[in-house]
Short mmCIF file of C-alpha atoms in Angstrom, two decimals:
data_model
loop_
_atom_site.label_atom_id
_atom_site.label_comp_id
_atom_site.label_asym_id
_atom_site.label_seq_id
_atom_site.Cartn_x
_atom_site.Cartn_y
_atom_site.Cartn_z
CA UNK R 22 131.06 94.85 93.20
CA UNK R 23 133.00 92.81 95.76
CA UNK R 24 133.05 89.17 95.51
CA UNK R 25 130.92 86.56 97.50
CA UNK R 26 133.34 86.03 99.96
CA UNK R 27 133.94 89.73 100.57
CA UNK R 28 130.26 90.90 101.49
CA UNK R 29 129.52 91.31 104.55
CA UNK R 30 125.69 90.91 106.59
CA UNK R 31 124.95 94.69 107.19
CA UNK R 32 126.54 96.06 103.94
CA UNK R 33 124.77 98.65 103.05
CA UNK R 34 123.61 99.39 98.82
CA UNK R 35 122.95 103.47 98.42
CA UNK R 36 121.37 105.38 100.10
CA UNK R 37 120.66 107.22 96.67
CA UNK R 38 118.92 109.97 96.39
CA UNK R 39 117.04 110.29 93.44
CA UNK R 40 114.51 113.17 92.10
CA UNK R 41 111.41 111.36 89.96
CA UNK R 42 110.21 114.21 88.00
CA UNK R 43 106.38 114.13 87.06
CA UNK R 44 107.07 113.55 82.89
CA UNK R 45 109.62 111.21 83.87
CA UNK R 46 106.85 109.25 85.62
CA UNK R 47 104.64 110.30 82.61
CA UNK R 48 107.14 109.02 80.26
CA UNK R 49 107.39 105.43 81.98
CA UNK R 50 103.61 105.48 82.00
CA UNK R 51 103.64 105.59 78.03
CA UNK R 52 106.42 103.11 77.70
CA UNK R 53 104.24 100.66 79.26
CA UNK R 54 100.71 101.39 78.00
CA UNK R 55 99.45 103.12 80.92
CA UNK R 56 100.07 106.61 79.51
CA UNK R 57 96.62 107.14 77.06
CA UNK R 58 94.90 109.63 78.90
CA UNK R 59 94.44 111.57 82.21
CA UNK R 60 94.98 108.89 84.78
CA UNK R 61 96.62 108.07 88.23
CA UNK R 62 99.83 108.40 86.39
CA UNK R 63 100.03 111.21 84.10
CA UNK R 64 97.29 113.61 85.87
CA UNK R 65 97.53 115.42 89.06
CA UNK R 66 93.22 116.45 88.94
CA UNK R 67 92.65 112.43 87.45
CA UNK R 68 94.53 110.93 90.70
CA UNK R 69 92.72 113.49 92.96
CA UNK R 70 89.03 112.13 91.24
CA UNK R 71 90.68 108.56 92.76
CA UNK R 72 91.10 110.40 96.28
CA UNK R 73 94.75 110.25 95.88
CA UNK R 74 96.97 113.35 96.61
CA UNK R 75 98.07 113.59 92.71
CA UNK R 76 99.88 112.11 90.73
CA UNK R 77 101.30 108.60 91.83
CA UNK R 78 104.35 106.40 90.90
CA UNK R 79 103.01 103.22 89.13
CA UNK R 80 104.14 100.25 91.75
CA UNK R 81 105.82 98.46 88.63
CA UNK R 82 107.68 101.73 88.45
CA UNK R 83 109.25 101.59 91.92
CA UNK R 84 109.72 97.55 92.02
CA UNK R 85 112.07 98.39 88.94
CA UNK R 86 114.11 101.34 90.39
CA UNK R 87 114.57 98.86 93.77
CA UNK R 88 115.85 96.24 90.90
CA UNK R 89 117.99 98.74 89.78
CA UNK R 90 119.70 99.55 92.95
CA UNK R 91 120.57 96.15 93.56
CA UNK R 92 121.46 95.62 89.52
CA UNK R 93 123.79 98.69 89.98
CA UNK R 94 125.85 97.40 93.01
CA UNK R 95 126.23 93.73 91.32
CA UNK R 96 127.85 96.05 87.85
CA UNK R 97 128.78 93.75 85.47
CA UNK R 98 129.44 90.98 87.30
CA UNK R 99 128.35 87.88 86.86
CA UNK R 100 126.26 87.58 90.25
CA UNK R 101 122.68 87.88 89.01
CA UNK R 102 119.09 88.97 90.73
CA UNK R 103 117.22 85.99 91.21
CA UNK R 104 114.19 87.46 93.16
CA UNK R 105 112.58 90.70 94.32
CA UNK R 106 109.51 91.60 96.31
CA UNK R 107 107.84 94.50 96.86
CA UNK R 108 105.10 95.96 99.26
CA UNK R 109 103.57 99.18 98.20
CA UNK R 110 102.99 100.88 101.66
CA UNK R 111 102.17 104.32 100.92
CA UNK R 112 101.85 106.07 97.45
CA UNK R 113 105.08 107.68 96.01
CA UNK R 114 104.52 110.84 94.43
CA UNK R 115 107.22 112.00 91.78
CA UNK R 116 108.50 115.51 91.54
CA UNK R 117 109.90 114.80 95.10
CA UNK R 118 112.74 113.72 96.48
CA UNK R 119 113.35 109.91 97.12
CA UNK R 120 116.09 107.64 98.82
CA UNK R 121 116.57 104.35 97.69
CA UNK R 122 118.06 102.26 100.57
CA UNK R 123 119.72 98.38 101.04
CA UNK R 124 120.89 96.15 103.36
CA UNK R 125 122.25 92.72 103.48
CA UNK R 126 120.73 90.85 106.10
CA UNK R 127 121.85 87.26 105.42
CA UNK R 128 124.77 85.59 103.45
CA UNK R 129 123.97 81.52 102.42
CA UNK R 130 127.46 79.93 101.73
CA UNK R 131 125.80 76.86 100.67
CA UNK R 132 123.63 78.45 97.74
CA UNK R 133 126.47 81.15 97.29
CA UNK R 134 123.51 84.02 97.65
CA UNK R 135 122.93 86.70 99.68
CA UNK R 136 119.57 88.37 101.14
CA UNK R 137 119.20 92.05 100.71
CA UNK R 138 116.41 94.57 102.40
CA UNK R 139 115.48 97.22 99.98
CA UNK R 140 113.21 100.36 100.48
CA UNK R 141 112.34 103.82 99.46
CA UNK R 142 111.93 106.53 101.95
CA UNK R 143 110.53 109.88 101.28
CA UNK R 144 111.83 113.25 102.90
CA UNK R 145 110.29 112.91 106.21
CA UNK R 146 112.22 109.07 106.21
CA UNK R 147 108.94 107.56 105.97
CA UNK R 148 109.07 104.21 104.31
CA UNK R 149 106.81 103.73 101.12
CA UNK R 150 107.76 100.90 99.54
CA UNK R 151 109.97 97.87 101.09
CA UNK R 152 110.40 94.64 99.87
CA UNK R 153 113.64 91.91 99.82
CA UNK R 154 115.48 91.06 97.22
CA UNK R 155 118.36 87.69 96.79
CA UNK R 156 121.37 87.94 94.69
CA UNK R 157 123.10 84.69 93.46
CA UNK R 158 126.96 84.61 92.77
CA UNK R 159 128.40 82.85 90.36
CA UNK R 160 131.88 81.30 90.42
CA UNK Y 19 83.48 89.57 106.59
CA UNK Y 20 84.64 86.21 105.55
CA UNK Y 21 85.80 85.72 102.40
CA UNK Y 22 83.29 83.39 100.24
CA UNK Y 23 84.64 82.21 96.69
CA UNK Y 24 84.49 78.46 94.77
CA UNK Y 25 87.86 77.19 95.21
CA UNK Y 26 87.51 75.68 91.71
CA UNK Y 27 88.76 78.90 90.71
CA UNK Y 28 92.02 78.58 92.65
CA UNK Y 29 95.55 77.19 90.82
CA UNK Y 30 93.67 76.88 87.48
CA UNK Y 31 95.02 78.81 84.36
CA UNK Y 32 92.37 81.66 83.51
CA UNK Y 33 94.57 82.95 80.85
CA UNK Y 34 97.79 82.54 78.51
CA UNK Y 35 98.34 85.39 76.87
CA UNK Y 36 98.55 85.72 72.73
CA UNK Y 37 103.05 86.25 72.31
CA UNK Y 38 104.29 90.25 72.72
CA UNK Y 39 107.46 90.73 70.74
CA UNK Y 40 109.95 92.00 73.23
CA UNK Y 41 111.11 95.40 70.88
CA UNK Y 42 114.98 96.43 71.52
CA UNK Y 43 113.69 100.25 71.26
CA UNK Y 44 110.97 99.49 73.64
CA UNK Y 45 113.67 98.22 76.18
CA UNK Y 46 115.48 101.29 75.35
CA UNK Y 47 112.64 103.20 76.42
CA UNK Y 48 112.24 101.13 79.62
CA UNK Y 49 116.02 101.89 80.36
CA UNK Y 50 115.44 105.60 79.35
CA UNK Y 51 112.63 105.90 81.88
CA UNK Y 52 113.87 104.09 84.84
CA UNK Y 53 117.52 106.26 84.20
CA UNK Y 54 118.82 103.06 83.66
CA UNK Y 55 122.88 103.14 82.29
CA UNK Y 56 124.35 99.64 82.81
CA UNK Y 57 126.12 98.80 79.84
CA UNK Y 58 124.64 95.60 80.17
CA UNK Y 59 121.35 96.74 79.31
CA UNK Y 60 122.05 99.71 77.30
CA UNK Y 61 124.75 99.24 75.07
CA UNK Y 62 125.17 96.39 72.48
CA UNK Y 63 128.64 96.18 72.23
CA UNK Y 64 129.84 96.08 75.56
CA UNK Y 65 126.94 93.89 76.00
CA UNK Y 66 128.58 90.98 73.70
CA UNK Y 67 131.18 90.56 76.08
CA UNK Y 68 129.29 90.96 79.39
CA UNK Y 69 127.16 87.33 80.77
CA UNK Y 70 124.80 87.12 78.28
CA UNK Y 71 126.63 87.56 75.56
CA UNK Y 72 124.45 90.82 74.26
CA UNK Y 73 121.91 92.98 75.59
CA UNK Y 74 119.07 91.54 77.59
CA UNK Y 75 115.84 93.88 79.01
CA UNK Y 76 116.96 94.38 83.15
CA UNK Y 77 115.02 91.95 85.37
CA UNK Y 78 112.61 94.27 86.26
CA UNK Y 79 110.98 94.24 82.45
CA UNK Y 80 109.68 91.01 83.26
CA UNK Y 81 106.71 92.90 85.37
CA UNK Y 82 105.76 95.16 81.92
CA UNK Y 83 104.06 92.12 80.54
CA UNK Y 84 100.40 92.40 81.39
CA UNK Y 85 97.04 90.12 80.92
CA UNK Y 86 94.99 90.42 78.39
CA UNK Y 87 91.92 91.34 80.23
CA UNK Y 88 91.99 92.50 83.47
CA UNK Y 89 92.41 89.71 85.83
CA UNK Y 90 89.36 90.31 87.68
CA UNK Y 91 87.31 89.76 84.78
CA UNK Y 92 88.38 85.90 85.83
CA UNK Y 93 88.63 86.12 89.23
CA UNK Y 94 85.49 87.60 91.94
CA UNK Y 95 86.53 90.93 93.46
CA UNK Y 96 86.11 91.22 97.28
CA UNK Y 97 84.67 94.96 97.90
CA UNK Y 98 84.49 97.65 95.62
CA UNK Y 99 88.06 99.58 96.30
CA UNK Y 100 91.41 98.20 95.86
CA UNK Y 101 95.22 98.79 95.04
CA UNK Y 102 98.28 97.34 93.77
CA UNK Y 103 99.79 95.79 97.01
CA UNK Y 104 102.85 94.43 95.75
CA UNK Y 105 104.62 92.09 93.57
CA UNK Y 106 107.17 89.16 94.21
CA UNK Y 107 108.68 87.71 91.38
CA UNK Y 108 111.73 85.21 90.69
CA UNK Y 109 113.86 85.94 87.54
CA UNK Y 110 114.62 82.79 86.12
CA UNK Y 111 116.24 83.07 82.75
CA UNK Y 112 117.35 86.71 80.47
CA UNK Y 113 114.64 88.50 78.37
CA UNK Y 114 115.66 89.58 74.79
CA UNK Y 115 115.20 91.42 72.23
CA UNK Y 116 112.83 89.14 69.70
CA UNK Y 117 111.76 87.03 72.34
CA UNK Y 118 108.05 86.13 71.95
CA UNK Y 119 106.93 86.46 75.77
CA UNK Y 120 103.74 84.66 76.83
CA UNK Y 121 102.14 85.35 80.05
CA UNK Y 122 100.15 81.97 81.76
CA UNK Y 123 98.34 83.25 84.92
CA UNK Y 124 95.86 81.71 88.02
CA UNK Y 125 94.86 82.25 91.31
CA UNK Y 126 97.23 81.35 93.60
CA UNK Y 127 95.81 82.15 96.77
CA UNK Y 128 93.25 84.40 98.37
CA UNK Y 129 93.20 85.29 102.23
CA UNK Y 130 92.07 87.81 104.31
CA UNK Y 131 93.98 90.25 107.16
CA UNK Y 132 92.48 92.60 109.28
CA UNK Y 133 94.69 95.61 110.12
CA UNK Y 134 94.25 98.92 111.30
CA UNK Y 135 91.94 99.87 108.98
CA UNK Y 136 89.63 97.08 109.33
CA UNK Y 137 89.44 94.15 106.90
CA UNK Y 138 91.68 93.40 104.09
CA UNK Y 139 90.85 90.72 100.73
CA UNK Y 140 94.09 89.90 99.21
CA UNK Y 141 94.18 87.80 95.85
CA UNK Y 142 97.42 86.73 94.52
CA UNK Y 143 97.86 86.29 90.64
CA UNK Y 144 100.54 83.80 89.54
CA UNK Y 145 101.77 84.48 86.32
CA UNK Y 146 104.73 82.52 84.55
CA UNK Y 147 106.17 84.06 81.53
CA UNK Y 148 107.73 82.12 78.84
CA UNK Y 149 109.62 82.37 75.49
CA UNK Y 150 109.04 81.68 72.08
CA UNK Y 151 111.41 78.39 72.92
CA UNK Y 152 109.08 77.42 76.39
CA UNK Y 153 111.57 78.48 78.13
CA UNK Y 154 110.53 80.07 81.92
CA UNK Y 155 111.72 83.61 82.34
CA UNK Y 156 109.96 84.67 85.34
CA UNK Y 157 107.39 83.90 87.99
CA UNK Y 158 105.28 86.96 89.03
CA UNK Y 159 103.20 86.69 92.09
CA UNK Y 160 101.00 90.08 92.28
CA UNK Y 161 99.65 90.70 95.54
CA UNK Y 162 96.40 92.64 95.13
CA UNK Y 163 94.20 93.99 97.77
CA UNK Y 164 90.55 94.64 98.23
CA UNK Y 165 88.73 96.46 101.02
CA UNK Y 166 84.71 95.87 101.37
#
């Protein structure tokens, strides 16, 4: 990643396109308890019961692969993540396509950090889950 | 509606959680699931000479630790249907492997919003998460939202 002083408001992080396949949700289900049983995340007729269209993304799910968009542009430098937020707008389905998208929208000199809009879009460009996100750099 | 609750129950700490062992393979897993490949995270040796001097969970883990109980077992639910509505949180310091993670949590606010749809009841859950040393790794704030 570039350094502090070579970022730039309206950078852009991605877009990336990425395919969340129904046992990969599944399988981050299990990792974090969630996956004993039908349910919202594992079962397409469980989520319908919950009058959802099938199976759904868990929210903790998408707040990490937002994390890791922004984790991925900073590498292995030694800026660091120091906050994220999410808003869960509309539920993501996996075993569709999504696009992972960033933008810096402010740059603090002072605190050395810089202020990031993240989303996910779905193939229609609908917007499911936003949030913001601040990086910190280091000298 | 308005919302009706005893604000007793507001900033007080319903619950610190017993210490979860954070497991290298279950960070592995994490990684594995979320396609995650920063050597950072994933790889021990490269780790050593990255910032933290060996593998640490990404932020993002620090969501994975979860109540006890189901926070409304503490805390009065406004309606009968509700959803996840989203989290903040501020990373504060690395999560490792062997860390002991407890999870302190209260009320920090509750409000209402009318939208669209009619009338919202958010409640937002503070949680701070600390290691075995009382050291702060994270502040979650998880938005949650109720509809009558």
């Amino acid at each position: 990643m570039n350094s502090f002083e070579e970022i730039n408001i309206g950078d852009t992080l991605g877009p990336l396109e990425l395919f969340v396949s129904k046992d990969q949700c599944r399988a981050y289900a299990k990792t974090m308890g969630m996956g004993d049983g039908p349910g919202r995340f594992t079962d397409d007729e469980a989520a319908r019961k919950e009058g959802l269209p099938g199976m759904i993304i868990p929210g903790n799910m998408s707040l990490g692969l937002l994390s890791k968009l922004v984790t991925d542009w900073i590498g292995s430098s030694n800026a660091r993540l120091t906050r994220i937020g999410t808003t869960y707008r509309v539920p993501v389905q996996p075993g569709r396509t999504i696009t992972l998208h960033g933008f810096i929208t402010n740059k603090d000199p002072a605190s050395r950090t810089a202020e990031i809009d993240v989303w996910m879009e779905n193939e229609e460009a609908e917007r499911l889950v936003t949030g913001t996100a601040t990086v910190e750099f280091r000298k | 509606m308005a919302v009706n609750y005893d604000p007793a129950i507001l900033n007080k700490t319903f619950e610190i959680t017993e210490p979860v062992e954070v497991e290298a393979e279950k960070i592995k897993r994490y990684c594995a699931a979320l396609g995650e490949t920063n050597p950072i995270y994933t790889d021990a040796e490269a780790a050593k000479k990255g910032p933290y001097g060996g593998i640490v969970a990404p932020p993002s883990y620090a969501v994975t630790f979860r109540n006890g109980r189901h926070f409304f077992d503490y805390v009065p639910r406004f309606g009968m249907r509700g959803f996840d509505a989203g989290k903040d949180v501020e990373f504060v310091g690395p999560i490792r492997p062997g860390d002991r993670v407890t999870l302190s949590s209260h009320v920090k606010e509750i409000y209402e919003k009318t939208g669209r749809t009619g009338t919202m009841v958010f409640v937002v859950i503070r949680s701070t998460l600390k290691n075995q040393n009382d050291e702060v790794l994270a502040h979650i704030d998880h938005r949650f939202m109720n509809r009558p």
